mmCIF file of C-alpha atoms in Angstrom:
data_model
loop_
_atom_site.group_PDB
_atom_site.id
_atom_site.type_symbol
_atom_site.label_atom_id
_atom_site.label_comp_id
_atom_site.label_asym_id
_atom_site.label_seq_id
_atom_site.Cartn_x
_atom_site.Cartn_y
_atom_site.Cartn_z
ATOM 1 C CA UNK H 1 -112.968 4.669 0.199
ATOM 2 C CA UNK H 2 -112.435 7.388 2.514
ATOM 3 C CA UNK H 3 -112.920 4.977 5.661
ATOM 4 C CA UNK H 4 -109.883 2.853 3.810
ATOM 5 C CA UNK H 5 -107.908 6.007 3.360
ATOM 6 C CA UNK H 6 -108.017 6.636 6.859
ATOM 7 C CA UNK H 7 -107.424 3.378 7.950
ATOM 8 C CA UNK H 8 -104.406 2.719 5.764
ATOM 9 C CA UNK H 9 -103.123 6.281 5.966
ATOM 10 C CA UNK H 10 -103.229 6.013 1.915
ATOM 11 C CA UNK H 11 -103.559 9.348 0.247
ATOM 12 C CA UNK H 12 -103.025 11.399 2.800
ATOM 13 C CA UNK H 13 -99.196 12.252 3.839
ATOM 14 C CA UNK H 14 -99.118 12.286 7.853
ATOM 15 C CA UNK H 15 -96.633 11.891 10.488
ATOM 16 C CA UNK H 16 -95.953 8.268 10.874
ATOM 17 C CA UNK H 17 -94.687 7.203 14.434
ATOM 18 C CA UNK H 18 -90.826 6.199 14.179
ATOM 19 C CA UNK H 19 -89.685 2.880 14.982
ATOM 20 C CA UNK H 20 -87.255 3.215 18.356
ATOM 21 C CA UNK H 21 -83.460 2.719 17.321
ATOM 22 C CA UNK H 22 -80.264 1.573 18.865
ATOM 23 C CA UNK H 23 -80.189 5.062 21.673
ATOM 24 C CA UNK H 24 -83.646 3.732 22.902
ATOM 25 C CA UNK H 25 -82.671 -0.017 24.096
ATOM 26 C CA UNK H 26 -80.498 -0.645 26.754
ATOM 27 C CA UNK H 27 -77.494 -2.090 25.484
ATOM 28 C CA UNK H 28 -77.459 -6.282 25.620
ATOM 29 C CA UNK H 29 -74.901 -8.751 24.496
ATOM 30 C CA UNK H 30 -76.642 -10.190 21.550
ATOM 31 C CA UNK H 31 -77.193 -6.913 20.581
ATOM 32 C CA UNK H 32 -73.578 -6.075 20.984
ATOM 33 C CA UNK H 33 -72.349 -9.124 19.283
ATOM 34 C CA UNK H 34 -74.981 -8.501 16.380
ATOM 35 C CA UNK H 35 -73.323 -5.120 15.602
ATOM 36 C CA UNK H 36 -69.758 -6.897 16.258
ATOM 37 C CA UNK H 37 -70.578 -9.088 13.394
ATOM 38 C CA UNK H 38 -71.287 -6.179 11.134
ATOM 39 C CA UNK H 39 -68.152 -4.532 11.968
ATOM 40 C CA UNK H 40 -66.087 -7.768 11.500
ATOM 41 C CA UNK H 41 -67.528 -8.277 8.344
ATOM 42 C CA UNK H 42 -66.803 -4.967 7.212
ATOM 43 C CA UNK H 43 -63.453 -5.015 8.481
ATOM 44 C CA UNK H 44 -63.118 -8.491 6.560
ATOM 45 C CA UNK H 45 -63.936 -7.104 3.699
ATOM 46 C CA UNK H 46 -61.373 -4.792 2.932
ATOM 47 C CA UNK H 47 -58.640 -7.600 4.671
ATOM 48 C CA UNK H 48 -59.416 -9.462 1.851
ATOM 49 C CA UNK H 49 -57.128 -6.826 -0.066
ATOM 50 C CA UNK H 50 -54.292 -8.653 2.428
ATOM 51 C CA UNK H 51 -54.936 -11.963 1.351
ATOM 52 C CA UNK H 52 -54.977 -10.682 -2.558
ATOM 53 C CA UNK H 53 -51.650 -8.818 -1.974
ATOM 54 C CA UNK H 54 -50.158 -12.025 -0.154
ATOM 55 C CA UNK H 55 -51.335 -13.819 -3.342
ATOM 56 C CA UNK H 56 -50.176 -11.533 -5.668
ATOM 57 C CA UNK H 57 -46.808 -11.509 -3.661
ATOM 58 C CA UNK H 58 -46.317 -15.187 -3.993
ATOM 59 C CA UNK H 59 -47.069 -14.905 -7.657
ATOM 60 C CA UNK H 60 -44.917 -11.885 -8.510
ATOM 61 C CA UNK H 61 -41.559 -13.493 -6.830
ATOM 62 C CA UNK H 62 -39.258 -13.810 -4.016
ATOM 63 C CA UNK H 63 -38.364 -10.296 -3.856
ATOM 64 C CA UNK H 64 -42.358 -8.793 -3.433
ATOM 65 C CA UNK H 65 -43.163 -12.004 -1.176
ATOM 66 C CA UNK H 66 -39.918 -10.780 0.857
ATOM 67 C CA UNK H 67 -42.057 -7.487 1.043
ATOM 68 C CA UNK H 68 -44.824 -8.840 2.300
ATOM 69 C CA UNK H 69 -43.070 -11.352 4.905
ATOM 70 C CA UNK H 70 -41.611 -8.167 6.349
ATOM 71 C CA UNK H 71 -44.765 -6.367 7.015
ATOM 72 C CA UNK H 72 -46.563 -9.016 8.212
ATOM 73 C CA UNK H 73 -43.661 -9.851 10.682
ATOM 74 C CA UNK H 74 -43.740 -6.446 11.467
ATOM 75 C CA UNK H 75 -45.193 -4.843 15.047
ATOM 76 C CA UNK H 76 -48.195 -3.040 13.190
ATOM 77 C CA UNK H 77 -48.369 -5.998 10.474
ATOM 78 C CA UNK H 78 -48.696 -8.842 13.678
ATOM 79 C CA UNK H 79 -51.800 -6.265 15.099
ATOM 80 C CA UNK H 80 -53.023 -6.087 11.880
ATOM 81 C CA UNK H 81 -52.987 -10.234 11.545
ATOM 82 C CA UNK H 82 -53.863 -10.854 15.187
ATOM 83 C CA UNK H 83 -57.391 -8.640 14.859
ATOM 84 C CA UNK H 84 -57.290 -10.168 10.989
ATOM 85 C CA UNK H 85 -57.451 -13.580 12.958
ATOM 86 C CA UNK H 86 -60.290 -12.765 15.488
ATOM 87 C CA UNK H 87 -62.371 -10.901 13.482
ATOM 88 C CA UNK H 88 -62.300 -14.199 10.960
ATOM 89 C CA UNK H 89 -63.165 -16.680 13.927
ATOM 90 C CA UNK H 90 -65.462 -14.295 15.591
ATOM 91 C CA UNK H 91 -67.572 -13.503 11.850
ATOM 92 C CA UNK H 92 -67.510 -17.058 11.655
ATOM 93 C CA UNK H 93 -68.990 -18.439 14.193
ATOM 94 C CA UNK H 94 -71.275 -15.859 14.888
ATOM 95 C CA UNK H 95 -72.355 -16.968 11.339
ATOM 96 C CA UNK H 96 -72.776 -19.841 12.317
ATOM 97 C CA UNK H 97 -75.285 -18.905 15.292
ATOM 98 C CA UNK H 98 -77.268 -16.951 12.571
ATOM 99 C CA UNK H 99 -77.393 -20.434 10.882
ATOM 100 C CA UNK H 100 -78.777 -22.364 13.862
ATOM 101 C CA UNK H 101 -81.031 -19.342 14.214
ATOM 102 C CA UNK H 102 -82.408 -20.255 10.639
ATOM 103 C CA UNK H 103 -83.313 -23.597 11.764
ATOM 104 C CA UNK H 104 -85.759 -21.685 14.391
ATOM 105 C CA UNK H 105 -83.995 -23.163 17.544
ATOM 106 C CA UNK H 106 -82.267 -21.536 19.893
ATOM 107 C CA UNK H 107 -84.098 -18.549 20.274
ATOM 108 C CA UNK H 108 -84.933 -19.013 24.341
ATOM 109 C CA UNK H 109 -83.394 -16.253 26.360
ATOM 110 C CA UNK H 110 -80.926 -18.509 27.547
ATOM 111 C CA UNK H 111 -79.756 -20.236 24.897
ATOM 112 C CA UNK H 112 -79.567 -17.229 22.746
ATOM 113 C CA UNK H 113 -77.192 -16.057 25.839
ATOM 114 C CA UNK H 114 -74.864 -18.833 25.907
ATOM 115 C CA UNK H 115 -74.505 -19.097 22.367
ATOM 116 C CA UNK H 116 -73.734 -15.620 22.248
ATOM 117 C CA UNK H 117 -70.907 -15.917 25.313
ATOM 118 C CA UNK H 118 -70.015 -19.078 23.718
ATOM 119 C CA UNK H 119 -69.202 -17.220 20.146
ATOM 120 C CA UNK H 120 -67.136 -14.275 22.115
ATOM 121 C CA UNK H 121 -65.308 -16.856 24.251
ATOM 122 C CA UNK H 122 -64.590 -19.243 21.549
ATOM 123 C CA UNK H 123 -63.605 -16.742 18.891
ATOM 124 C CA UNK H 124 -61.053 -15.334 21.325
ATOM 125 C CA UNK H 125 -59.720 -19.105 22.799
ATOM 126 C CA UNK H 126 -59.514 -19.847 18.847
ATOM 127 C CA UNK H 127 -57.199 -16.948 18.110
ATOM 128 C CA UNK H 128 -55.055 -17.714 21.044
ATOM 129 C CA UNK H 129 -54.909 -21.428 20.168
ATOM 130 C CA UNK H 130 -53.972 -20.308 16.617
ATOM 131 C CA UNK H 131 -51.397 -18.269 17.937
ATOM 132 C CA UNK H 132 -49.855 -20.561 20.016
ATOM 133 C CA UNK H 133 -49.408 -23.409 16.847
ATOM 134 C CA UNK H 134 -48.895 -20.390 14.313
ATOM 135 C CA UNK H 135 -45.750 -19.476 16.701
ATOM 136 C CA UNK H 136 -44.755 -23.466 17.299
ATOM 137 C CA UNK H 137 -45.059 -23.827 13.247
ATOM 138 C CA UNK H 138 -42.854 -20.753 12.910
ATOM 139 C CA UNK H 139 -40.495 -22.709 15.760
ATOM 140 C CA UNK H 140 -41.043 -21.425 18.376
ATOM 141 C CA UNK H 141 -39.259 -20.141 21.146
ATOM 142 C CA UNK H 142 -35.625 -19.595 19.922
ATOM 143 C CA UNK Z 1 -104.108 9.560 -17.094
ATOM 144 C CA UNK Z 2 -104.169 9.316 -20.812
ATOM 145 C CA UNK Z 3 -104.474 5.602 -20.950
ATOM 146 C CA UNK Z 4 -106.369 3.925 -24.066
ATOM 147 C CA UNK Z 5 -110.211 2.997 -22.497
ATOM 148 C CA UNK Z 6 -109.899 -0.440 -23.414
ATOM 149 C CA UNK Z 7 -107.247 -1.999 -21.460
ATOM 150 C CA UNK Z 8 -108.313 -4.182 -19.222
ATOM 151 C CA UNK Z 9 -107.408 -4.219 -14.894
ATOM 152 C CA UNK Z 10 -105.399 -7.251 -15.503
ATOM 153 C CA UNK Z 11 -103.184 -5.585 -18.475
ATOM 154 C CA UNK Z 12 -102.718 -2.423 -16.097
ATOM 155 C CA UNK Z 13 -100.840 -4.141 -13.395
ATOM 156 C CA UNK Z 14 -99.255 -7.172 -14.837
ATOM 157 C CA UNK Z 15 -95.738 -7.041 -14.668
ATOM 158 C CA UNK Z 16 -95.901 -4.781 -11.358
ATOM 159 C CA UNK Z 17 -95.958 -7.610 -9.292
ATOM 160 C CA UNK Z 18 -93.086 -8.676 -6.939
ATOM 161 C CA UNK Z 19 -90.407 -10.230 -8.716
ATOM 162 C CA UNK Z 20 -90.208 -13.417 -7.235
ATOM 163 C CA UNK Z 21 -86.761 -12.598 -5.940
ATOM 164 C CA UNK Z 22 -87.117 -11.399 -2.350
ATOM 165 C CA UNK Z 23 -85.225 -14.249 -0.501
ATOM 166 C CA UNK Z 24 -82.448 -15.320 -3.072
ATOM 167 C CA UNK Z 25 -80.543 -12.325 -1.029
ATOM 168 C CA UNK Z 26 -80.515 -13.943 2.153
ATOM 169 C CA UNK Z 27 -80.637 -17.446 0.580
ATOM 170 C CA UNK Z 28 -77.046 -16.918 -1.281
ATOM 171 C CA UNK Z 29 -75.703 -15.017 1.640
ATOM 172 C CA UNK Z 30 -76.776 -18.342 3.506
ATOM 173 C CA UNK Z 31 -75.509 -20.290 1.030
ATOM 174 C CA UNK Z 32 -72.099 -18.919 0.926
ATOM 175 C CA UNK Z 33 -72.131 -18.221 4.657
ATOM 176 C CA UNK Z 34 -71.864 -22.262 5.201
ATOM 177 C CA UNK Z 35 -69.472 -22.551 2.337
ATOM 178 C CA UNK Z 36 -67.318 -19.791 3.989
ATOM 179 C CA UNK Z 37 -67.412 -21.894 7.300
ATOM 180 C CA UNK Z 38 -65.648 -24.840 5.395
ATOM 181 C CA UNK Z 39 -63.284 -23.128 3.210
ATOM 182 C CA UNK Z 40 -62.146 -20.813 6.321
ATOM 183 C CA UNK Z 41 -60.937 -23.868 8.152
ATOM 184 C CA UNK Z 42 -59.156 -25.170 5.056
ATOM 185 C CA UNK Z 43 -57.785 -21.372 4.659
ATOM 186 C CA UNK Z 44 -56.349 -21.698 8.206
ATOM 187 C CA UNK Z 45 -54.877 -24.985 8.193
ATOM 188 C CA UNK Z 46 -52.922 -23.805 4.387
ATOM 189 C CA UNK Z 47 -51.900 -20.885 5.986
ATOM 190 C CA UNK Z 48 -50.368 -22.174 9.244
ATOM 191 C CA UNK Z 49 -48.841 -24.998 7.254
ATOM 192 C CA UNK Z 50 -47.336 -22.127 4.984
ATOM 193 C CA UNK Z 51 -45.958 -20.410 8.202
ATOM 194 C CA UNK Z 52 -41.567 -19.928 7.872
ATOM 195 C CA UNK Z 53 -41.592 -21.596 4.781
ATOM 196 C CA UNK Z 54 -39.243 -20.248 2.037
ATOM 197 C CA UNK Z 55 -41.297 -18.885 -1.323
ATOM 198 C CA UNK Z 56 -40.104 -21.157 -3.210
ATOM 199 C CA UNK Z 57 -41.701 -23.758 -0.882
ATOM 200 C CA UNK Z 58 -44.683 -21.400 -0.473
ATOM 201 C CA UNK Z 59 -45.038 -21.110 -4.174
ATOM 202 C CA UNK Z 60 -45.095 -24.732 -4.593
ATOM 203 C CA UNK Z 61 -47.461 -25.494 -2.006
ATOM 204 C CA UNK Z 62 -50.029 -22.965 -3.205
ATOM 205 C CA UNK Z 63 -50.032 -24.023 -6.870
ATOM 206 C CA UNK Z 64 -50.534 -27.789 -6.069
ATOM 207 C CA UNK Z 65 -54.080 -28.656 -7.652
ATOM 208 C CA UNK Z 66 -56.092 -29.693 -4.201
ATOM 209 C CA UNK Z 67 -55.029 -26.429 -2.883
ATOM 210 C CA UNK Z 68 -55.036 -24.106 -5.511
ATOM 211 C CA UNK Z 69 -58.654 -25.701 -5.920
ATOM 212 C CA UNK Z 70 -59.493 -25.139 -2.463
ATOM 213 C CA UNK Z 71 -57.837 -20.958 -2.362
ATOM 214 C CA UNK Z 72 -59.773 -20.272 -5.509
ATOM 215 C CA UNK Z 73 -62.998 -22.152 -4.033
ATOM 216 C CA UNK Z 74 -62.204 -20.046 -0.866
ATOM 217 C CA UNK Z 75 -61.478 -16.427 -3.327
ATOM 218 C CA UNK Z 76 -64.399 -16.621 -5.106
ATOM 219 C CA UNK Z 77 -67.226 -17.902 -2.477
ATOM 220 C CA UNK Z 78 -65.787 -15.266 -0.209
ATOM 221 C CA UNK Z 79 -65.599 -12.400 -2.926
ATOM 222 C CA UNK Z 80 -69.207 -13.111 -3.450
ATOM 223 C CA UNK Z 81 -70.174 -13.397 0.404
ATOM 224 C CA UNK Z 82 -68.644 -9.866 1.080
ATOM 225 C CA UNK Z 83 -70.320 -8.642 -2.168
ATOM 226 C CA UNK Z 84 -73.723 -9.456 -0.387
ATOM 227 C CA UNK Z 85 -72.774 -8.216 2.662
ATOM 228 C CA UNK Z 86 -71.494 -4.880 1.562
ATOM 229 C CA UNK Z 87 -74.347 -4.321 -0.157
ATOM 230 C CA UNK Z 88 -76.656 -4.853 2.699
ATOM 231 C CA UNK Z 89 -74.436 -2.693 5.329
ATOM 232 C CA UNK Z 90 -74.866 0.113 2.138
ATOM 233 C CA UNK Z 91 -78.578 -0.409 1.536
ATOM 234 C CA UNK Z 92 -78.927 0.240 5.753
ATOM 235 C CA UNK Z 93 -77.076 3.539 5.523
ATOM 236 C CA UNK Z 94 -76.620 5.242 2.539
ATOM 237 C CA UNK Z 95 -80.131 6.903 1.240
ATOM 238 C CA UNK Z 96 -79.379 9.400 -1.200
ATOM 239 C CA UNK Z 97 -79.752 8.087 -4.392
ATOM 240 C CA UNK Z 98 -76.369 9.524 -5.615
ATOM 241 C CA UNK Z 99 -73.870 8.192 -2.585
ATOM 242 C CA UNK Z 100 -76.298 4.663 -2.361
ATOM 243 C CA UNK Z 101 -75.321 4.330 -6.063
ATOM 244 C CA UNK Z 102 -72.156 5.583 -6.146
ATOM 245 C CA UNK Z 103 -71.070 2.818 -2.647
ATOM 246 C CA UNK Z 104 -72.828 0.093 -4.748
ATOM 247 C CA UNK Z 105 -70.821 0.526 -7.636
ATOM 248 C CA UNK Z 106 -68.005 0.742 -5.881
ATOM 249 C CA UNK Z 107 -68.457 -2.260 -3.575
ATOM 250 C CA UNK Z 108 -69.092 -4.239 -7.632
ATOM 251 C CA UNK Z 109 -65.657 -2.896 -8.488
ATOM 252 C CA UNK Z 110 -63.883 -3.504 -4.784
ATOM 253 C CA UNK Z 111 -64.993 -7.295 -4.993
ATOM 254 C CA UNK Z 112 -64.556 -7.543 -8.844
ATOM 255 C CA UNK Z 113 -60.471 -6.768 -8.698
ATOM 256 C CA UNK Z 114 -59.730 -8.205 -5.163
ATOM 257 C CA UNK Z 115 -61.291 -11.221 -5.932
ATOM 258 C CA UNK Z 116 -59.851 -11.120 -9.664
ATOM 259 C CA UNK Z 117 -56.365 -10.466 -8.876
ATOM 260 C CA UNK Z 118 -56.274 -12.953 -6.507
ATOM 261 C CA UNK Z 119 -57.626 -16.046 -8.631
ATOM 262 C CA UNK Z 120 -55.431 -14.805 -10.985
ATOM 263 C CA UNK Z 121 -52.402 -14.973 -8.412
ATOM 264 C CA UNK Z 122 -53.421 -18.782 -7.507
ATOM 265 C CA UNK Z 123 -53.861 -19.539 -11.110
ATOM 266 C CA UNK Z 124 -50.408 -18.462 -11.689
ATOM 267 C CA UNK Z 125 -48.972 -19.768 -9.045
ATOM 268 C CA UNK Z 126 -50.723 -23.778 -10.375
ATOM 269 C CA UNK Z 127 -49.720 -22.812 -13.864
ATOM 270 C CA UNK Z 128 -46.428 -21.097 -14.099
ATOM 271 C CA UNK Z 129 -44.426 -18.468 -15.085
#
């Protein structure tokens, strides 16, 4: 019993080494994008209140959904959208690297790599490209 | 301990076992995640289509069945996708008991009323006045 206690540490309160943390790695790009994702998410999550009070808008009548076309239309509401927009395609298909990372592939150095690149890269061609038919289907230049 | 002599080993831990629960966290964030992949492109495509139109137009689009269907599929898979999410971000960071509990409520009620209010708003919108 008192070989397992000292083996396992049971019973008897010690100092435990600490797992390193974040300050103790030097900073990589899946790394990076694996804390972007968090942060998107996050910031997703309360965006959502956006989509509600577009909804809401809509439902209310033409004089709230006025309100709402303003602010949106607005410098501060277009920032708002355009970050809305990238942090959606950039959650989203970093989500979907976490998925091919379920199926256990892609876990080599380099693919991990490109699939990271390819998620920054794509997330931000995808918002531009979004842009670009968002201001078409608005019609365009004037 | 002042437990009766006569229970047995088996009666003194059963029920203390794991709960058979430990991956239906990841496996509905999962779940939801490729869900959220579909319903985020059909998000995208309603809203761009929605883009300059007038809200009477708007209005009418929205509450058509196949997209009304899709928005509320999108509302409430998302609503519970962020609901997961939250809860892991708060289960990293917050470890006193009272702020952990206090964030996890308050992530229950976040999702509960975003995600209510706007069903509701679609549901509205499909059935009128």
């Amino acid at each position: 019993m008192a070989e397992l206690e000292a083996r396992t540490g049971m019973g008897a309160k010690r100092a435990r080494p600490i797992s390193p943390h974040l300050q103790i790695y030097r900073p990589m790009l899946t790394m990076m994008m694996s804390i972007v994702h968090r942060i998107t998410g996050a910031a997703l999550y309360f965006g959502m209140l956006l989509i509600a009070w577009w909804l809401i808008a809509a439902a209310t009548g033409p004089n709230a959904y006025a309100t709402v076309e303003w602010f949106m239309g607005s410098i501060v509401g277009q920032l708002i959208l355009f970050g809305y927009t990238w942090a959606l395609l950039h959650h989203m298909l970093g989500g979907i690297r976490h998925l091919v990372w379920d199926t256990l592939h892609g876990f080599d150095p380099a693919d991990r790599e490109w699939m990271t690149v390819a998620t920054l890269v794509g997330s931000i061609a995808l918002t531009l490209a979004l842009w670009v038919v968002g201001y078409l289907a608005m019609g365009g230049p004037r | 301990m002042t437990e009766p002599m006569f229970r047995t080993p088996m009666s003194r831990v059963r029920g203390l076992g794991a709960a058979r629960s430990g991956t239906s966290h990841f496996w509905h964030q999962r779940v939801t995640s490729v869900a959220g992949v579909l319903l985020t492109v059909a998000l995208i495509v309603i809203v761009i289509s929605l883009l300059g139109r007038s809200h009477a137009a708007v209005v009418q689009i929205l509450g058509s069945p196949l997209i009304a269907i899709l928005m509320l599929l999108f509302i409430i898979n998302t609503a519970y996708h962020m609901w997961l999410g939250m809860q892991e971000i708060i289960l990293d960071y917050v470890h006193e008991d009272k702020w952990k509990f206090l964030a996890l409520m308050s992530n229950t009620f976040f999702v509960s009323v975003v995600g209510l209010a706007s069903a509701f708003a679609i549901l509205k919108l499909s059935f009128g006045v």
